[in-house]
XYZ file of C-alpha atoms in Angstrom:
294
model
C -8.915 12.326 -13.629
C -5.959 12.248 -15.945
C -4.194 15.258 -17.537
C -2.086 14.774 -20.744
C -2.005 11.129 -20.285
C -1.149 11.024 -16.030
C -2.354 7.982 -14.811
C -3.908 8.770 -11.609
C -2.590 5.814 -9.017
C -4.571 7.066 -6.069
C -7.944 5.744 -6.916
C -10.291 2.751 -6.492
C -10.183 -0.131 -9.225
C -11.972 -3.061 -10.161
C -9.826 -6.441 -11.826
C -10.280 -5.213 -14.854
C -9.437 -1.885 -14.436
C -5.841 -2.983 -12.573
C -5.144 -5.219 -15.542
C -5.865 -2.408 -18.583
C -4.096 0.403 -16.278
C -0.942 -1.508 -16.036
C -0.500 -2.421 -19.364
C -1.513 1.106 -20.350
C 1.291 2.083 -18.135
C 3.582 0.500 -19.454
C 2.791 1.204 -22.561
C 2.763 4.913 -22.213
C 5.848 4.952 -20.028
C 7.292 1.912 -21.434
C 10.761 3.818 -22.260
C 11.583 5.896 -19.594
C 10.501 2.763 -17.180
C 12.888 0.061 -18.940
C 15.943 2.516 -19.576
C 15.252 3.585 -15.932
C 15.679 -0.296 -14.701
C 18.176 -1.067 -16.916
C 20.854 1.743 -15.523
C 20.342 0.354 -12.263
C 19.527 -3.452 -12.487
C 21.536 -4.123 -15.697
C 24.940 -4.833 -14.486
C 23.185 -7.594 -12.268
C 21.292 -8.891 -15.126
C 24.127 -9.359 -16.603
C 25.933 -10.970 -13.968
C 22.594 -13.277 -13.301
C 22.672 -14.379 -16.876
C 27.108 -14.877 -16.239
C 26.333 -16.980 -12.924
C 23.525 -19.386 -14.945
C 25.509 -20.459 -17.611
C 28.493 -20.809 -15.957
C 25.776 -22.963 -13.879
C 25.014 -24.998 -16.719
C 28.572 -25.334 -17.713
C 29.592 -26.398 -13.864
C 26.962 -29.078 -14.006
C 27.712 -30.613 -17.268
C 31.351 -30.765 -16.171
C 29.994 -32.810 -13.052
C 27.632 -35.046 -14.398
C 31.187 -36.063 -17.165
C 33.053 -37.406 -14.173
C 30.274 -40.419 -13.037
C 32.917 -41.880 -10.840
C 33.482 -39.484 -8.941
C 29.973 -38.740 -8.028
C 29.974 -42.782 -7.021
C 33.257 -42.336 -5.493
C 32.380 -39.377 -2.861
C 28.206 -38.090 -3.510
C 28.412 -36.291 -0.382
C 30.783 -33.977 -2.349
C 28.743 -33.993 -5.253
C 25.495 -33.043 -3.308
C 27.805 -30.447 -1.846
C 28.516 -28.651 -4.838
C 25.188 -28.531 -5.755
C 24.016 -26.672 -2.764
C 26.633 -24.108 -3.329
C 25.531 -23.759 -6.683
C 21.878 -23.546 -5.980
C 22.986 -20.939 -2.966
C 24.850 -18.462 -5.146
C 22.189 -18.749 -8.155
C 19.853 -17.635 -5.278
C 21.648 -15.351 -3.520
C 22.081 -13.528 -6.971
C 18.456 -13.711 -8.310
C 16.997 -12.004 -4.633
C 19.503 -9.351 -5.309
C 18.412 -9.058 -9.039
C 14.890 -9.104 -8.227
C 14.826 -6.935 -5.093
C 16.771 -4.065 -7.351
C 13.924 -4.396 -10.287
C 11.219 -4.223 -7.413
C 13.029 -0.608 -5.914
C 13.602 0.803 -9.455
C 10.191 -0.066 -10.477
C 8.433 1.119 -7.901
C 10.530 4.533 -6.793
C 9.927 4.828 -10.748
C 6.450 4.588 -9.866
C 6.883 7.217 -6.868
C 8.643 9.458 -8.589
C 6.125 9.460 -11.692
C 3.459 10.358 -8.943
C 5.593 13.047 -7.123
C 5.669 14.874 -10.444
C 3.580 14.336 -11.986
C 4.002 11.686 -14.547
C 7.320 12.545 -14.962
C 9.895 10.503 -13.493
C 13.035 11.723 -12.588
C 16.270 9.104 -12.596
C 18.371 11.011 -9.623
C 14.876 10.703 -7.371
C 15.149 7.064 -8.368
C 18.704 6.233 -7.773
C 18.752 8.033 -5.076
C 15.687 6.468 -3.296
C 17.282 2.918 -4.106
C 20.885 3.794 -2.510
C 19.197 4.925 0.826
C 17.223 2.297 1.367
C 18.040 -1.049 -0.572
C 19.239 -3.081 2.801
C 16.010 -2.077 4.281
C 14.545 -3.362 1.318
C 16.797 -6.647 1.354
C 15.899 -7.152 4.985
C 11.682 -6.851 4.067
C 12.346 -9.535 1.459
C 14.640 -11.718 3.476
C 11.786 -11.191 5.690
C 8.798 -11.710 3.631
C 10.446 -15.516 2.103
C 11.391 -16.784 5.395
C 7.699 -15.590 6.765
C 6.217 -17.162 3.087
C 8.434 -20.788 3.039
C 7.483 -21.414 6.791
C 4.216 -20.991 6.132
C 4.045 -23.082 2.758
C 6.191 -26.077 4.943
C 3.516 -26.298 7.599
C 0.530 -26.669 5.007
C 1.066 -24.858 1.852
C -2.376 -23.040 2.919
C -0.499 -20.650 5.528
C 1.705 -20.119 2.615
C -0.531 -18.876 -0.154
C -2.397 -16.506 2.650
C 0.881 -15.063 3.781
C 2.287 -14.522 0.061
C -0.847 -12.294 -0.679
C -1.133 -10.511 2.345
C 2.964 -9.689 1.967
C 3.007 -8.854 -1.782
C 1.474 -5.340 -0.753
C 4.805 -5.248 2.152
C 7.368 -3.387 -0.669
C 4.355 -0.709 -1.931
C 3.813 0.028 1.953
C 7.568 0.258 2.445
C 8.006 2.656 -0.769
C 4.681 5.048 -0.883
C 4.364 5.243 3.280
C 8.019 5.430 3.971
C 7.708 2.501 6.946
C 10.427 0.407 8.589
C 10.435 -3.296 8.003
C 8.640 -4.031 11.221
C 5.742 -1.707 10.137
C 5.475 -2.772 6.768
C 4.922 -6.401 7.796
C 2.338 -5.429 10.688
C 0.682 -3.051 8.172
C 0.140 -5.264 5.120
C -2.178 -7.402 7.198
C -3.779 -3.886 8.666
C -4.261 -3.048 4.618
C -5.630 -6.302 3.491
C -8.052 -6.561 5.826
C -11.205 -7.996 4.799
C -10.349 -7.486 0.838
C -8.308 -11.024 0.885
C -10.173 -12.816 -1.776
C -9.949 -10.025 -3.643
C -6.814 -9.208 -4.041
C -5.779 -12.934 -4.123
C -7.906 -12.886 -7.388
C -6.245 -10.360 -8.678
C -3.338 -11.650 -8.391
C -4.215 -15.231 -9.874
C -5.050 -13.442 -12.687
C -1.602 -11.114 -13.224
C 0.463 -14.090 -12.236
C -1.611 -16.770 -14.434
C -1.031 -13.963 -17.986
C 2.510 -13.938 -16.577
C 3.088 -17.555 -16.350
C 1.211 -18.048 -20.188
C 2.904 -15.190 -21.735
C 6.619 -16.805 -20.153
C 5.441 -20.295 -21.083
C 5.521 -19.054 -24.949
C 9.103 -17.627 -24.812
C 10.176 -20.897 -23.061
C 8.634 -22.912 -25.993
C 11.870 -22.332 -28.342
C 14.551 -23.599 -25.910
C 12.043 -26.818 -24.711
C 11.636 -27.528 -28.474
C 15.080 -27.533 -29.107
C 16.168 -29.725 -25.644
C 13.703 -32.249 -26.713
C 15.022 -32.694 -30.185
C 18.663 -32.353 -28.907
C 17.838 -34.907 -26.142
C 16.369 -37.351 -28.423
C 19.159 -37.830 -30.763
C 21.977 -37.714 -27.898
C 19.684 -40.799 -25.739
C 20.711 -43.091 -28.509
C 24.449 -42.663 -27.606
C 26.000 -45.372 -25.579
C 27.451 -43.066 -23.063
C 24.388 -42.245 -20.445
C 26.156 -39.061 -19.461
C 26.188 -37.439 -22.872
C 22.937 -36.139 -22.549
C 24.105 -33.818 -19.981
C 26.476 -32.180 -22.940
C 23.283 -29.775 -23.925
C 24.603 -27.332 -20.682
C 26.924 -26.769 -22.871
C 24.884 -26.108 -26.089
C 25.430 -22.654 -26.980
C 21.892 -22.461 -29.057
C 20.916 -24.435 -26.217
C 22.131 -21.665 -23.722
C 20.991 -19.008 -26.325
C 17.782 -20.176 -26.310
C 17.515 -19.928 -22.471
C 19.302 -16.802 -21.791
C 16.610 -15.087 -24.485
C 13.777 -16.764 -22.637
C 14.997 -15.621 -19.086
C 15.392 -12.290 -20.041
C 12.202 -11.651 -21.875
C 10.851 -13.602 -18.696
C 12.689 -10.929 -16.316
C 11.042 -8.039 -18.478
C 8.054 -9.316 -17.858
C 8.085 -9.711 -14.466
C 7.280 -5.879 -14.551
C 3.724 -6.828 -15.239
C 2.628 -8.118 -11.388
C 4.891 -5.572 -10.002
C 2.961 -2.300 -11.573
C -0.462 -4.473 -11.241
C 0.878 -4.889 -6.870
C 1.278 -1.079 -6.769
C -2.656 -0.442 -8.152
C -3.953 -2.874 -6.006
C -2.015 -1.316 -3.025
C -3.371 2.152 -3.754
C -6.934 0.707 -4.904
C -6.812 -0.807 -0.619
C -5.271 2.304 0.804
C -8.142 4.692 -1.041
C -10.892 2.105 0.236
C -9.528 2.050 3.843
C -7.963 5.904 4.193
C -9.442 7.745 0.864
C -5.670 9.301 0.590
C -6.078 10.300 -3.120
C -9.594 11.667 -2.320
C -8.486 13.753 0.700
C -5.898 14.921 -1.868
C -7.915 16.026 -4.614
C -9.896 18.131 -1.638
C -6.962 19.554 -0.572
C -5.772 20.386 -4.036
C -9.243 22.427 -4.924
C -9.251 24.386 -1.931
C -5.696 25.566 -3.082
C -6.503 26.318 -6.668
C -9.912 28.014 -5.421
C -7.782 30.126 -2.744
């Protein structure tokens, strides 16, 4: 039931349901939610966006000096791994902060009542971020392994461990728990919630896809004018493009925005399993009448 627009969380939902709830919560909560994410993840956004272009600018400085990738490639290869290292080591920071301050957004919205409160948030994410870092250090080692051995393994693992951070948040669990739990959860509803998440992850990718469009047009016309240049390596000058780097830092941050989407749909189908398997928000609802009848 839902009281002066409350989304009630704690309930059973069907694929459609998930879908039209999220959107409808971010819709209704769409300000509170972003400025909420963007006081805690926004100095890492911005020093995500910093690390790629300086990326782009590293590389295109690389690929200029063609002798001296022939000259010594192990060096070259080299750099490129530390590159690649830091990008990642930077993004799993980014992204584990958006998952905490979207989903202690989420717990605090519950707690009272559909409305949030920031120091319940920031707080939440200061006292328990390195458990959080270890669950997802965790959870990708777990997930990579698994793809490696037969991609299979992989795909199971990712959809029984996408529920891991709403166990960790709404049940309060250590990392070992969480892990041992999510399997507990998912328990005969795996095709189901796999489908589910097909579905968030395939608007995602679409909805991404058309704010990529702009920056692809422009490399391909960019690209095609600088392959008729004698020099080879002057098609690796478009790093350095600033429309070209405009383009892509407007298309990774709408993308980064959007990656809100699966995150609120994870947290439905979490509490849609936990009502099947422990009726949580029903025993609530009990509890609550007995209190306003006493």
């Amino acid at each position: 039931m839902e009281k002066n627009n409350f989304i009630e969380f704690k309930k059973e939902r069907d694929l459609g349901a998930i879908i039209t709830d999220t959107f409808q919560f971010i819709r209704e909560n769409w300000k509170e939610y972003f400025l909420t994410v963007l006081k805690i993840v926004g100095p890492f956004l911005l020093l995500a966006i910093a690390a790629l272009v300086f990326y782009m600018f590293a590389m295109s400085d690389m690929f200029d000096n063609i002798d001296e990738i022939d000259a010594n490639p192990g060096a070259f290869i080299s750099k490129i791994f530390s590159w690649v290292f830091g990008l990642l080591f930077v993004y799993i920071l980014l992204y584990t902060l958006l998952s905490m301050a979207s989903l202690y957004f989420i717990k605090s919205y519950i707690d009272n009542n559909g409305k949030p409160k920031f120091d319940e948030v920031k707080t939440n994410i200061l006292q328990n971020v390195w458990k959080f870092l270890g669950l997802g250090v965790l959870v990708t080692i777990v997930t990579v392994i698994g793809a490696v051995l037969c991609y299979i393994p992989g795909v199971y693992l990712g959809t029984v461990l996408s529920l891991a951070t709403s166990i960790m948040v709404f049940e309060n669990k250590s990392v070992g728990d969480t892990f041992s739990h999510a399997f507990t959860l998912i328990k005969g509803q795996w095709w189901n919630t796999f489908g589910v998440l097909i579905v968030v992850w395939m608007l995602l990718m679409v909805l991404g896809q058309a704010f990529s469009v702009p920056a692809l047009i422009y490399q391909f016309v960019k690209m095609g004018t600088m392959v008729q240049n004698e020099d080879p390596t002057a098609i690796f000058e478009i790093f350095k493009d600033p429309i070209y780097l405009m383009l892509n830092v407007v298309s990774y941050v709408f993308q980064f925005v959007l990656y809100s989407i699966p995150l609120i749909s994870t947290v439905f189908i979490y509490f849609d399993l936990n009502e099947q398997k422990n009726f949580t928000g029903t025993f609530e609802k009990i509890e609550s009448l007995g209190d306003t009848t006493n």
